[in-house]
XYZ file of C-alpha atoms in Angstrom:
736
model
C -30.535 28.429 30.711
C -29.764 27.195 27.169
C -29.966 23.351 27.227
C -27.593 23.174 24.249
C -24.856 25.780 24.934
C -22.515 24.220 22.353
C -24.804 25.417 19.524
C -24.069 29.057 20.381
C -20.378 28.457 19.629
C -21.092 27.399 16.032
C -21.318 29.589 12.939
C -24.556 29.351 10.869
C -23.225 26.689 8.471
C -21.824 24.573 11.294
C -25.108 24.865 13.194
C -27.079 23.769 10.116
C -24.858 20.680 9.841
C -25.466 19.828 13.513
C -29.232 20.402 13.501
C -30.044 18.681 10.166
C -30.612 15.314 11.827
C -32.952 13.445 9.475
C -32.037 12.090 6.048
C -28.726 11.951 4.200
C -26.346 14.851 4.800
C -22.992 15.635 3.193
C -20.866 18.185 5.027
C -18.190 19.571 2.709
C -15.703 20.762 5.306
C -12.837 22.775 3.842
C -9.425 22.883 5.499
C -9.506 24.577 8.916
C -13.310 25.046 8.956
C -14.065 23.228 12.237
C -14.910 19.736 10.953
C -14.173 17.979 14.258
C -16.282 20.481 16.203
C -19.253 19.799 13.898
C -18.906 16.011 14.139
C -18.705 15.911 17.916
C -21.466 18.515 18.374
C -23.754 16.520 16.061
C -23.013 13.300 17.965
C -23.766 14.954 21.313
C -26.875 16.654 19.906
C -28.329 13.308 18.782
C -27.930 11.970 22.329
C -28.988 15.095 24.260
C -32.141 15.657 22.176
C -33.168 12.047 22.735
C -33.104 11.232 19.012
C -30.867 8.231 19.715
C -29.437 6.217 22.571
C -25.610 5.878 22.697
C -25.717 2.400 21.106
C -27.921 3.572 18.212
C -25.281 5.809 16.625
C -22.513 4.340 14.464
C -19.568 6.771 14.280
C -16.681 5.901 11.970
C -13.220 7.501 11.924
C -10.021 6.709 10.039
C -7.597 6.612 12.966
C -7.700 5.411 16.562
C -6.486 8.857 17.618
C -9.500 10.547 15.977
C -11.851 8.031 17.626
C -10.272 8.680 21.030
C -10.553 12.463 20.626
C -14.199 12.226 19.557
C -15.054 10.002 22.519
C -13.428 12.487 24.933
C -15.152 15.519 23.381
C -18.579 13.871 23.335
C -18.155 12.868 26.997
C -17.219 16.475 27.860
C -20.362 17.778 26.105
C -22.562 15.186 27.818
C -20.968 15.878 31.189
C -20.523 12.142 31.796
C -18.530 9.215 30.365
C -19.917 8.105 27.006
C -20.702 4.400 27.480
C -21.986 1.879 24.946
C -20.899 3.826 21.869
C -20.246 2.195 18.511
C -17.370 4.561 17.795
C -14.090 3.585 16.138
C -12.200 2.933 12.935
C -13.618 0.863 10.058
C -11.458 -2.094 11.083
C -12.249 -1.872 14.801
C -16.011 -1.745 14.188
C -15.900 -4.595 11.664
C -13.929 -6.805 14.080
C -16.669 -6.206 16.627
C -19.333 -7.253 14.104
C -17.356 -10.213 12.775
C -16.759 -11.722 16.228
C -20.553 -11.781 16.736
C -21.215 -13.605 13.446
C -17.907 -15.375 12.686
C -19.554 -18.773 12.098
C -21.562 -17.335 9.183
C -18.339 -16.815 7.171
C -16.574 -20.025 8.224
C -14.610 -18.684 11.211
C -14.875 -19.141 14.972
C -15.365 -16.125 17.219
C -11.827 -16.395 18.620
C -10.218 -16.004 15.163
C -6.709 -14.498 14.924
C -5.876 -11.347 12.978
C -2.608 -11.725 11.057
C -0.087 -8.906 10.765
C 1.784 -8.154 7.526
C 4.683 -10.512 8.251
C 2.357 -13.422 9.022
C 0.309 -12.721 5.885
C 3.427 -12.876 3.713
C 4.672 -16.034 5.405
C 1.337 -17.771 4.843
C 1.120 -16.581 1.235
C 4.624 -17.921 0.518
C 3.532 -21.329 1.870
C 0.516 -21.276 -0.456
C 2.680 -20.289 -3.447
C 5.326 -22.934 -2.708
C 2.609 -25.587 -2.458
C 1.458 -24.502 -5.946
C 5.058 -24.741 -7.274
C 5.310 -20.995 -7.985
C 8.858 -19.704 -8.511
C 9.154 -17.132 -5.688
C 12.208 -15.516 -7.247
C 10.392 -14.816 -10.481
C 7.061 -14.054 -8.803
C 7.799 -12.481 -5.364
C 5.090 -12.933 -2.733
C 4.742 -9.159 -1.992
C 3.542 -8.660 -5.582
C 0.685 -11.129 -5.131
C -0.055 -9.724 -1.663
C -0.498 -6.248 -3.178
C -2.904 -7.621 -5.827
C -4.947 -9.469 -3.191
C -5.140 -6.350 -1.045
C -6.383 -4.311 -4.032
C -9.112 -6.882 -4.655
C -10.148 -6.818 -1.004
C -10.195 -3.005 -0.994
C -12.655 -3.255 -3.885
C -14.831 -5.780 -2.070
C -13.934 -8.697 -4.355
C -13.804 -12.235 -2.966
C -11.920 -14.794 -5.130
C -15.079 -15.883 -6.973
C -15.892 -12.250 -7.837
C -12.573 -11.469 -9.523
C -13.375 -11.499 -13.238
C -10.803 -12.481 -15.886
C -10.614 -8.815 -16.907
C -9.670 -7.855 -13.341
C -7.118 -10.653 -13.013
C -3.387 -10.075 -13.382
C -0.808 -12.066 -15.348
C 1.008 -12.854 -12.097
C 2.430 -16.396 -12.002
C 1.190 -17.140 -15.507
C -2.376 -16.051 -14.810
C -2.771 -18.028 -11.583
C -3.324 -15.062 -9.241
C -7.067 -15.680 -8.760
C -6.494 -19.363 -7.965
C -3.720 -18.497 -5.501
C -6.022 -15.897 -3.881
C -8.653 -18.623 -3.413
C -6.046 -20.993 -1.928
C -4.825 -18.256 0.421
C -8.373 -17.545 1.649
C -8.948 -21.263 2.206
C -5.753 -21.484 4.288
C -6.864 -18.498 6.372
C -10.182 -20.164 7.167
C -8.430 -23.434 7.991
C -6.205 -21.565 10.464
C -9.206 -19.666 11.914
C -7.505 -16.427 10.889
C -8.224 -13.219 8.985
C -6.003 -10.502 7.590
C -6.879 -6.790 7.773
C -8.534 -6.822 4.357
C -10.790 -9.677 5.454
C -12.245 -7.705 8.347
C -14.255 -5.509 5.976
C -14.637 -8.040 3.152
C -16.153 -10.707 5.423
C -18.610 -8.233 6.988
C -19.718 -6.859 3.600
C -20.189 -10.443 2.341
C -22.165 -11.242 5.508
C -24.470 -8.211 5.132
C -25.048 -8.975 1.433
C -25.844 -12.680 1.923
C -27.595 -12.765 5.309
C -30.733 -10.571 5.353
C -31.412 -11.273 9.026
C -27.968 -9.984 10.042
C -28.439 -6.839 7.930
C -31.905 -6.313 9.477
C -30.386 -6.637 12.963
C -27.949 -3.780 12.277
C -30.668 -1.696 10.623
C -32.637 -1.964 13.877
C -29.545 -1.153 15.929
C -28.122 1.853 14.057
C -30.579 4.689 13.543
C -27.865 7.263 12.730
C -24.482 6.968 11.030
C -21.638 9.508 11.216
C -18.587 9.195 8.945
C -15.391 11.245 9.139
C -12.960 11.799 6.199
C -15.450 10.350 3.714
C -13.246 11.365 0.776
C -10.670 8.765 1.903
C -13.005 5.747 1.802
C -12.238 2.859 -0.543
C -14.814 0.714 -2.348
C -15.348 -1.936 0.350
C -15.764 0.741 3.046
C -18.259 2.519 0.792
C -20.240 -0.728 0.273
C -20.330 -1.372 4.039
C -21.684 2.119 4.752
C -24.304 1.952 1.983
C -25.595 -1.403 3.238
C -25.960 -0.136 6.800
C -27.596 3.172 5.757
C -30.110 1.859 3.236
C -33.073 1.631 5.671
C -33.075 4.804 7.795
C -30.884 6.832 5.365
C -29.818 8.960 8.353
C -26.200 9.059 7.250
C -23.993 12.113 7.721
C -20.679 12.063 5.858
C -18.101 14.748 6.584
C -15.220 15.234 4.189
C -13.439 17.435 1.691
C -13.174 16.340 -1.929
C -10.334 18.875 -2.315
C -8.231 16.910 0.199
C -8.580 13.437 -1.325
C -4.895 12.482 -1.695
C -4.748 8.764 -0.933
C -5.730 7.008 -4.183
C -2.442 5.076 -3.987
C -3.834 3.185 -0.993
C -7.260 2.546 -2.490
C -9.217 5.729 -1.661
C -11.885 6.655 -4.240
C -12.681 10.372 -4.487
C -15.719 9.356 -6.583
C -17.407 8.115 -3.367
C -17.895 11.677 -2.144
C -18.525 13.130 -5.625
C -21.519 10.827 -6.203
C -23.090 11.195 -2.740
C -26.180 12.978 -4.119
C -26.739 10.201 -6.700
C -26.347 7.515 -4.026
C -28.719 9.276 -1.627
C -31.373 11.248 -3.582
C -32.666 14.248 -1.678
C -29.420 14.624 0.284
C -28.681 17.975 1.918
C -25.224 19.437 1.252
C -23.761 21.914 3.737
C -20.545 23.700 2.794
C -18.217 24.814 5.577
C -16.166 27.586 3.956
C -15.133 29.804 6.895
C -11.506 28.973 7.591
C -10.243 29.753 11.109
C -6.645 28.732 10.430
C -5.051 30.731 7.621
C -4.757 34.338 6.485
C -6.740 35.730 3.542
C -3.833 35.684 1.008
C -3.085 32.019 1.773
C -6.754 31.056 1.419
C -7.136 33.058 -1.813
C -4.045 31.407 -3.304
C -5.193 27.895 -2.290
C -8.737 28.492 -3.604
C -7.489 29.791 -6.965
C -5.204 26.782 -7.309
C -7.827 24.122 -6.520
C -10.389 25.851 -8.755
C -8.368 24.475 -11.702
C -9.672 20.978 -10.863
C -12.782 19.817 -12.706
C -13.605 16.779 -10.536
C -14.891 18.595 -7.448
C -18.164 19.648 -5.865
C -16.985 23.228 -5.423
C -16.520 25.560 -2.470
C -14.416 28.650 -1.791
C -12.600 29.145 1.501
C -12.935 32.545 3.109
C -11.339 33.810 6.312
C -13.187 33.351 9.585
C -10.426 34.982 11.680
C -10.572 38.614 12.704
C -6.843 39.074 11.912
C -7.204 37.560 8.451
C -4.936 39.966 6.589
C -1.335 38.831 6.462
C 1.716 38.241 4.341
C 1.321 37.255 0.711
C 2.385 33.795 -0.420
C 6.057 33.910 -1.441
C 7.360 32.164 -4.569
C 11.150 31.877 -4.867
C 13.006 30.902 -8.044
C 16.499 29.590 -7.300
C 19.391 28.397 -9.427
C 19.688 24.940 -7.907
C 18.442 22.645 -5.162
C 21.444 23.403 -2.927
C 20.662 27.118 -3.042
C 17.048 26.228 -2.213
C 18.178 24.374 0.923
C 20.352 27.356 1.918
C 17.426 29.754 1.416
C 15.113 27.653 3.585
C 17.784 27.275 6.283
C 18.508 31.016 6.317
C 14.824 31.929 6.573
C 14.278 29.492 9.445
C 17.345 30.855 11.245
C 15.997 34.397 10.809
C 12.602 33.358 12.202
C 14.284 31.851 15.269
C 16.271 35.041 15.850
C 12.992 36.980 15.689
C 11.651 34.811 18.505
C 9.478 32.407 16.500
C 9.143 28.858 17.793
C 10.789 26.245 15.575
C 7.937 23.879 16.436
C 5.697 26.184 14.384
C 7.843 25.775 11.244
C 7.439 22.923 8.737
C 9.159 21.944 5.494
C 6.719 19.887 3.405
C 8.193 17.896 0.507
C 6.621 15.797 -2.242
C 8.894 12.766 -1.725
C 10.800 11.491 1.297
C 14.129 11.609 -0.571
C 13.936 15.424 -0.631
C 14.433 15.682 3.129
C 18.158 14.862 2.958
C 19.288 18.254 1.627
C 17.271 20.098 4.277
C 18.411 17.763 7.069
C 22.062 18.371 6.251
C 21.558 22.126 5.953
C 19.890 22.268 9.364
C 22.681 20.213 10.909
C 25.235 22.635 9.429
C 23.321 25.600 10.892
C 22.664 23.894 14.236
C 18.880 23.963 13.781
C 17.177 21.070 15.618
C 14.664 19.165 13.485
C 12.551 16.027 13.354
C 11.307 13.943 10.446
C 7.640 13.042 10.927
C 6.028 10.004 9.331
C 9.375 8.380 8.695
C 12.933 8.014 9.869
C 15.621 10.596 9.323
C 17.305 10.009 5.969
C 20.402 8.178 7.205
C 18.335 6.065 9.623
C 16.194 4.429 6.918
C 16.769 0.689 6.465
C 17.721 0.868 2.786
C 20.194 3.699 3.482
C 21.749 1.762 6.384
C 22.098 -1.278 4.109
C 23.765 0.756 1.350
C 26.028 2.460 3.902
C 27.048 -0.993 5.199
C 28.133 -1.945 1.666
C 30.210 1.253 1.489
C 31.740 0.706 4.938
C 32.774 -2.841 4.048
C 34.250 -1.575 0.789
C 36.320 1.009 2.661
C 37.087 -1.093 5.748
C 37.149 -4.925 5.450
C 37.366 -5.277 9.247
C 33.916 -3.715 9.821
C 32.130 -6.713 11.378
C 28.793 -4.922 11.864
C 28.662 -3.910 8.203
C 29.601 -7.418 7.051
C 26.936 -9.059 9.208
C 24.265 -6.629 8.006
C 24.712 -7.190 4.269
C 26.340 -10.601 3.809
C 22.865 -12.072 3.191
C 21.101 -8.911 1.944
C 19.824 -9.582 -0.636
C 19.508 -13.287 0.181
C 22.514 -15.320 -0.958
C 21.950 -18.536 0.969
C 24.191 -17.480 3.889
C 21.908 -18.602 6.700
C 22.225 -18.835 10.486
C 24.307 -22.034 10.350
C 26.904 -20.446 8.048
C 27.013 -17.289 10.160
C 27.621 -19.324 13.337
C 30.527 -21.094 11.625
C 31.968 -17.730 10.553
C 31.623 -16.306 14.076
C 33.311 -19.388 15.590
C 36.221 -19.137 13.137
C 36.599 -15.383 13.735
C 36.783 -15.883 17.521
C 39.152 -18.841 17.210
C 41.567 -17.038 14.903
C 41.021 -13.534 16.383
C 40.286 -12.003 12.956
C 37.381 -9.917 11.567
C 34.306 -11.773 10.291
C 34.994 -11.002 6.624
C 38.554 -12.399 6.879
C 37.285 -15.518 8.652
C 34.551 -15.998 6.028
C 37.018 -15.598 3.158
C 39.267 -18.270 4.692
C 36.344 -20.654 5.228
C 35.467 -20.432 1.534
C 38.569 -22.544 0.844
C 37.480 -25.294 3.267
C 34.611 -27.777 3.555
C 33.167 -26.167 6.717
C 30.498 -24.196 4.826
C 27.736 -26.304 3.280
C 25.090 -25.814 0.598
C 24.743 -22.477 -1.180
C 26.773 -20.537 1.387
C 30.219 -21.490 0.092
C 29.824 -20.549 -3.622
C 27.745 -17.495 -2.663
C 30.457 -16.166 -0.328
C 33.163 -16.917 -2.896
C 31.295 -14.770 -5.446
C 30.670 -12.061 -2.829
C 34.393 -11.722 -2.063
C 35.279 -11.704 -5.780
C 32.791 -8.847 -6.202
C 34.253 -6.935 -3.251
C 37.740 -7.277 -4.697
C 36.536 -6.023 -8.083
C 34.694 -3.050 -6.525
C 37.780 -2.056 -4.520
C 39.835 -2.044 -7.720
C 37.113 -0.027 -9.427
C 37.166 2.469 -6.550
C 40.791 3.377 -7.325
C 40.248 3.367 -11.069
C 36.833 5.015 -11.603
C 36.100 6.896 -8.404
C 33.666 6.447 -5.545
C 30.429 7.647 -7.203
C 30.512 5.264 -10.150
C 31.728 2.441 -7.886
C 28.925 2.796 -5.338
C 26.339 2.976 -8.126
C 27.741 -0.184 -9.729
C 28.029 -1.964 -6.366
C 24.380 -1.384 -5.438
C 23.312 -2.696 -8.843
C 25.699 -5.630 -9.233
C 25.139 -6.880 -5.675
C 21.458 -7.338 -6.492
C 20.441 -4.829 -3.822
C 18.573 -2.387 -6.083
C 17.052 -5.336 -7.971
C 15.695 -6.617 -4.645
C 13.707 -3.406 -4.203
C 12.669 -3.267 -7.866
C 11.077 -6.708 -7.391
C 9.371 -5.646 -4.165
C 5.709 -4.815 -4.830
C 5.088 -3.086 -1.498
C 3.924 0.570 -1.610
C 7.193 1.625 0.100
C 9.509 0.122 -2.556
C 9.477 3.062 -5.055
C 10.305 5.464 -2.229
C 13.183 3.254 -1.081
C 14.623 3.273 -4.609
C 14.315 7.074 -4.713
C 16.195 7.254 -1.407
C 18.996 5.074 -2.790
C 19.310 7.303 -5.851
C 19.430 10.342 -3.571
C 22.212 8.642 -1.588
C 24.273 8.177 -4.767
C 23.640 11.843 -5.509
C 24.838 12.803 -2.025
C 28.223 11.097 -2.278
C 29.013 13.132 -5.415
C 29.432 16.127 -3.048
C 32.509 14.509 -1.478
C 35.988 13.926 -2.845
C 36.398 10.445 -1.375
C 34.240 7.638 -0.063
C 35.988 7.901 3.300
C 35.133 11.598 3.451
C 31.467 10.824 2.869
C 31.428 8.065 5.508
C 33.004 10.426 8.046
C 30.413 13.056 7.182
C 27.534 10.628 7.783
C 29.032 9.623 11.134
C 28.962 13.275 12.156
C 25.404 13.679 10.880
C 24.243 10.693 12.911
C 25.632 12.291 16.070
C 22.934 14.974 15.837
C 21.109 14.386 19.121
C 17.457 13.642 18.438
C 16.551 14.459 22.046
C 18.601 17.640 22.255
C 15.730 20.081 22.143
C 11.943 19.857 22.090
C 11.585 23.006 19.955
C 12.492 21.824 16.472
C 11.616 22.218 12.807
C 9.297 19.579 11.316
C 10.217 17.875 8.040
C 7.612 15.662 6.411
C 5.944 14.715 3.168
C 2.798 16.481 2.037
C 0.828 13.258 2.526
C 1.920 13.027 6.169
C 1.013 16.689 6.814
C -2.730 16.293 6.261
C -4.640 17.382 9.362
C -1.719 19.400 10.805
C -1.056 23.141 10.864
C 1.949 25.443 11.403
C 2.585 29.182 11.518
C 5.176 28.950 8.721
C 5.228 26.361 5.947
C 7.976 25.931 3.333
C 6.927 24.152 0.130
C 10.101 23.395 -1.874
C 10.519 21.521 -5.148
C 7.542 22.885 -7.094
C 8.888 21.742 -10.479
C 7.404 19.704 -13.322
C 8.357 16.066 -12.884
C 8.853 16.462 -9.147
C 5.544 18.123 -8.230
C 3.378 17.142 -10.042
C 5.489 14.007 -10.028
C 6.550 12.274 -13.208
C 4.275 9.277 -12.642
C 1.216 11.545 -12.656
C 2.414 13.184 -15.891
C 3.217 9.843 -17.547
C -0.228 8.424 -16.777
C -1.873 11.212 -18.771
C -5.486 12.226 -18.286
C -6.711 14.441 -15.480
C -7.271 12.064 -12.534
C -3.656 11.749 -11.345
C -2.856 15.385 -12.088
C -5.890 16.584 -10.119
C -4.798 14.524 -7.128
C -1.368 16.185 -7.315
C -3.110 19.582 -7.346
C -5.146 18.558 -4.294
C -1.846 17.715 -2.613
C -0.579 21.249 -3.378
C -3.809 22.627 -1.899
C -3.289 20.556 1.247
C 0.260 21.941 1.528
C -0.791 25.588 1.250
C -3.657 25.215 3.732
C -1.329 23.831 6.435
C 0.039 27.400 6.851
C -1.484 29.786 9.371
C 0.630 32.891 8.663
C 3.335 32.252 6.055
C 3.501 29.992 2.993
C 6.807 29.989 1.091
C 6.897 28.106 -2.225
C 10.174 27.527 -4.077
C 11.467 25.894 -7.236
C 14.983 25.337 -8.558
C 16.106 25.816 -12.166
C 18.577 22.922 -11.744
C 18.100 19.936 -9.489
C 20.371 17.000 -9.003
C 18.025 14.047 -9.311
C 19.311 10.466 -9.068
C 22.918 11.720 -9.082
C 22.744 13.926 -12.161
C 21.992 17.588 -12.721
C 18.764 18.219 -14.587
C 17.329 21.463 -15.855
C 13.904 22.079 -14.353
C 10.946 24.235 -15.214
C 8.517 25.583 -12.615
C 5.483 23.498 -11.767
C 2.254 24.439 -13.504
C 0.944 24.969 -9.963
C 3.288 27.975 -9.636
C 1.664 29.590 -12.687
C -1.806 28.887 -11.251
C -1.212 30.942 -8.091
C -3.047 34.307 -8.372
C -0.765 37.300 -8.884
C -2.700 39.509 -6.464
C -1.916 37.162 -3.557
C 1.693 36.284 -4.436
C 5.057 38.021 -4.171
C 7.755 36.536 -6.378
C 11.531 36.662 -5.943
C 14.345 35.254 -8.067
C 18.032 34.526 -7.725
C 20.241 36.892 -9.782
C 20.226 35.819 -13.414
C 16.789 34.171 -13.242
C 14.939 37.403 -14.008
C 14.158 36.008 -17.451
C 11.643 33.747 -15.759
C 9.631 36.798 -14.816
C 10.731 36.974 -11.170
C 13.201 39.805 -11.388
C 11.186 42.958 -10.759
C 9.541 44.018 -7.525
C 6.145 44.457 -9.171
C 4.625 41.122 -10.156
C 4.089 40.562 -13.845
C 0.916 39.084 -15.354
C 0.813 35.312 -15.298
C 0.793 35.153 -19.106
C 4.309 36.612 -19.274
C 5.576 34.828 -16.180
C 6.502 31.580 -17.877
C 7.188 32.224 -21.561
C 7.109 29.198 -23.875
C 6.729 26.654 -21.063
C 5.959 23.118 -22.205
C 4.543 20.866 -19.505
C 5.868 17.665 -21.025
C 8.571 17.252 -18.364
C 11.915 18.780 -17.428
C 14.738 19.100 -19.937
C 17.603 16.713 -19.222
C 21.177 17.883 -18.961
C 24.175 16.036 -20.418
C 25.046 13.029 -18.272
C 27.550 10.185 -18.122
C 26.023 6.709 -17.982
C 27.235 4.416 -15.195
C 25.182 1.265 -15.265
C 21.595 2.027 -14.286
C 22.620 5.239 -12.556
C 23.271 8.587 -14.208
C 26.303 10.386 -12.819
C 27.231 13.954 -13.664
C 30.821 15.146 -13.148
C 31.249 18.209 -10.957
C 31.657 21.267 -13.204
C 34.991 23.035 -13.040
C 34.948 26.492 -11.475
C 34.605 29.404 -13.869
C 36.111 31.723 -11.253
C 39.377 31.242 -9.353
C 39.514 31.493 -5.588
C 42.277 33.737 -4.265
C 44.218 33.492 -1.019
C 42.182 35.057 1.782
C 38.770 34.168 0.301
C 36.183 32.879 2.786
C 34.650 29.595 1.570
C 32.156 26.952 2.699
C 32.585 23.145 2.514
C 29.701 20.676 3.061
C 31.649 18.660 5.652
C 34.179 21.049 7.224
C 32.013 24.206 7.303
C 33.459 27.700 6.871
C 37.158 28.331 6.244
C 39.720 30.679 4.666
C 41.873 29.925 1.600
C 45.574 29.938 2.656
C 47.139 28.556 -0.552
C 46.245 27.910 -4.221
C 47.819 25.218 -6.439
C 45.967 25.093 -9.777
C 42.550 23.580 -8.805
C 43.739 22.518 -5.327
C 43.269 24.710 -2.285
C 44.781 24.749 1.185
C 41.887 25.874 3.368
C 42.092 26.655 7.075
C 38.973 25.368 8.849
C 38.166 25.356 12.557
C 39.285 21.696 12.610
C 42.626 22.428 10.897
C 44.004 23.045 7.390
C 42.787 20.720 4.627
C 43.849 20.317 0.976
C 40.748 20.029 -1.235
C 39.663 20.569 -4.843
C 38.258 24.045 -5.516
C 35.010 22.668 -6.973
C 34.081 21.177 -3.593
C 33.767 24.597 -1.949
C 31.708 27.685 -2.583
C 32.280 31.307 -1.685
C 30.913 32.088 1.762
């Protein structure tokens, strides 16, 4: 009987990775090539061959879920519970080490670990004690700088003047030192400290380093391409004696530089560990041959990679070619995706096996609304549905209060957002007055402004707030709802609040707000838009388990689906404008890796699309196809175009050579259409119809659905919908 039956289930490359036990080993595991199987088999093999006891192997993962799965799989291979393992995430393992040696870094073993809110609160105390103006220099900005330094393994004394920032007049390093001193005084650590303290300990205390060298004879690391500098330093210190370190990763899937990951860590593995063995896992058991060929040709354009080519490991590897659709605008793109998903459902395909993967979270809104219109259940993974996001709820509260002064919930949500000095004491006084006089909160607050009940900043702040509301309501009648909402979000200080926020989520929140302003341009009135959102929010999240998945490309890593839609492949959107503005190849190559990740999520169908016109931040912009579209190999791609876009090379059935596909394309960014300026927002008027709709024509409206034209009065239509006859402008409907 074979003592190691799991080896028989491995292909030759996987088996080599499992059986190469001594010395440094880098396993380049392409998408869908069985990375987890190799890691767990290698772990079990070390234990079953007697090379190491359970406590002599250090196994590092990036998520608790991955650690849990590895523990369960290793136990199944051993045939018994796996006890005494050093298996977990970087942070979990470092906490374990730090508790054993806390006194060496000035802590006690029962130290607290602060969450993000506590970190910010403590940092604000430190900044206030140093007389830093928190309005001019917001605490999240300094917190982000400190986190970057910790990710790079830099304690306050190691931050050089060249690495310092001009935050708070050049006082960032000193504030960092004060913050660290306060943490030690409180016997506390933040998440960045967990690794930084342990790396400092291993560098300064040879006896502690020697103890862990004796303990760990083998090291296993998952997702090595996602390590940051301090994680890399920790691993190098622990591996420098035995050098039995096995790192598994894929340089082609390194997509997290924005949170500190350094792809260079995996690219320089051979220099760090001379004599290292490199095993390439290239047999993909997930996707069809055309999908793999398209993804491989795309990623081959990157220069900063170690190089490997995916090939099919499945017996049924032949399948449909990758589709590339050119569409007139982003709304037509959403209709195309919705129609294709509906067709797949009618053919009996599970909606749970369908995903729409977008570059930015703001893109989900168009697809969410299309699926609601079609009755297709969906879920947004890695984030809330568009209208459930905090910044969207805040902006909607401003709109609701503008349209309906008696909306107490809206008033309470935004009266002190952004902060105006209307604290709990003022709110209690407003609530008491509202109950006493039986009036809405906003009416009660407006009356209190003329009395001495409100103290401090609250009274002048509320007086200004009500003057602003009055001005915005007048503007609503005079200039329309789109320009008014854009001005209101700016003049209230709400968008400025997010512009001053240095958290990684802030740019995405601003993009969502711009998308919201774009969305209201589809409606004739503010009230109509608010009614529409109320209907959207009624979509029952728990209605059906079988639903389409919407998520960003970053959130999709590690997942797979039968059918994957990849919309928005346009210059400036994907690759995004920030990557183009930065210049050089590093950011652009990460964007290309993101495209590679998107394609390799698909098992059977990959459908790429781009729109010639996209309404971005409330204005129509002409778009050109992403360079990634041109880099897809013609032999593996079938291209289709909306009528009139044949000039882009998509018109004929037979694909044309790539050289003629995109004539005279400049990759400097999309051409901008004519726009009307409205403060910081760009608003485009709806174009008048070139055709006239006749009585009897079937039409579609974003809110009311399908209907029939019953009367025509210049550009006004009487349309009979299922909910009754409505009078609307002709440019707010399209032919069904």
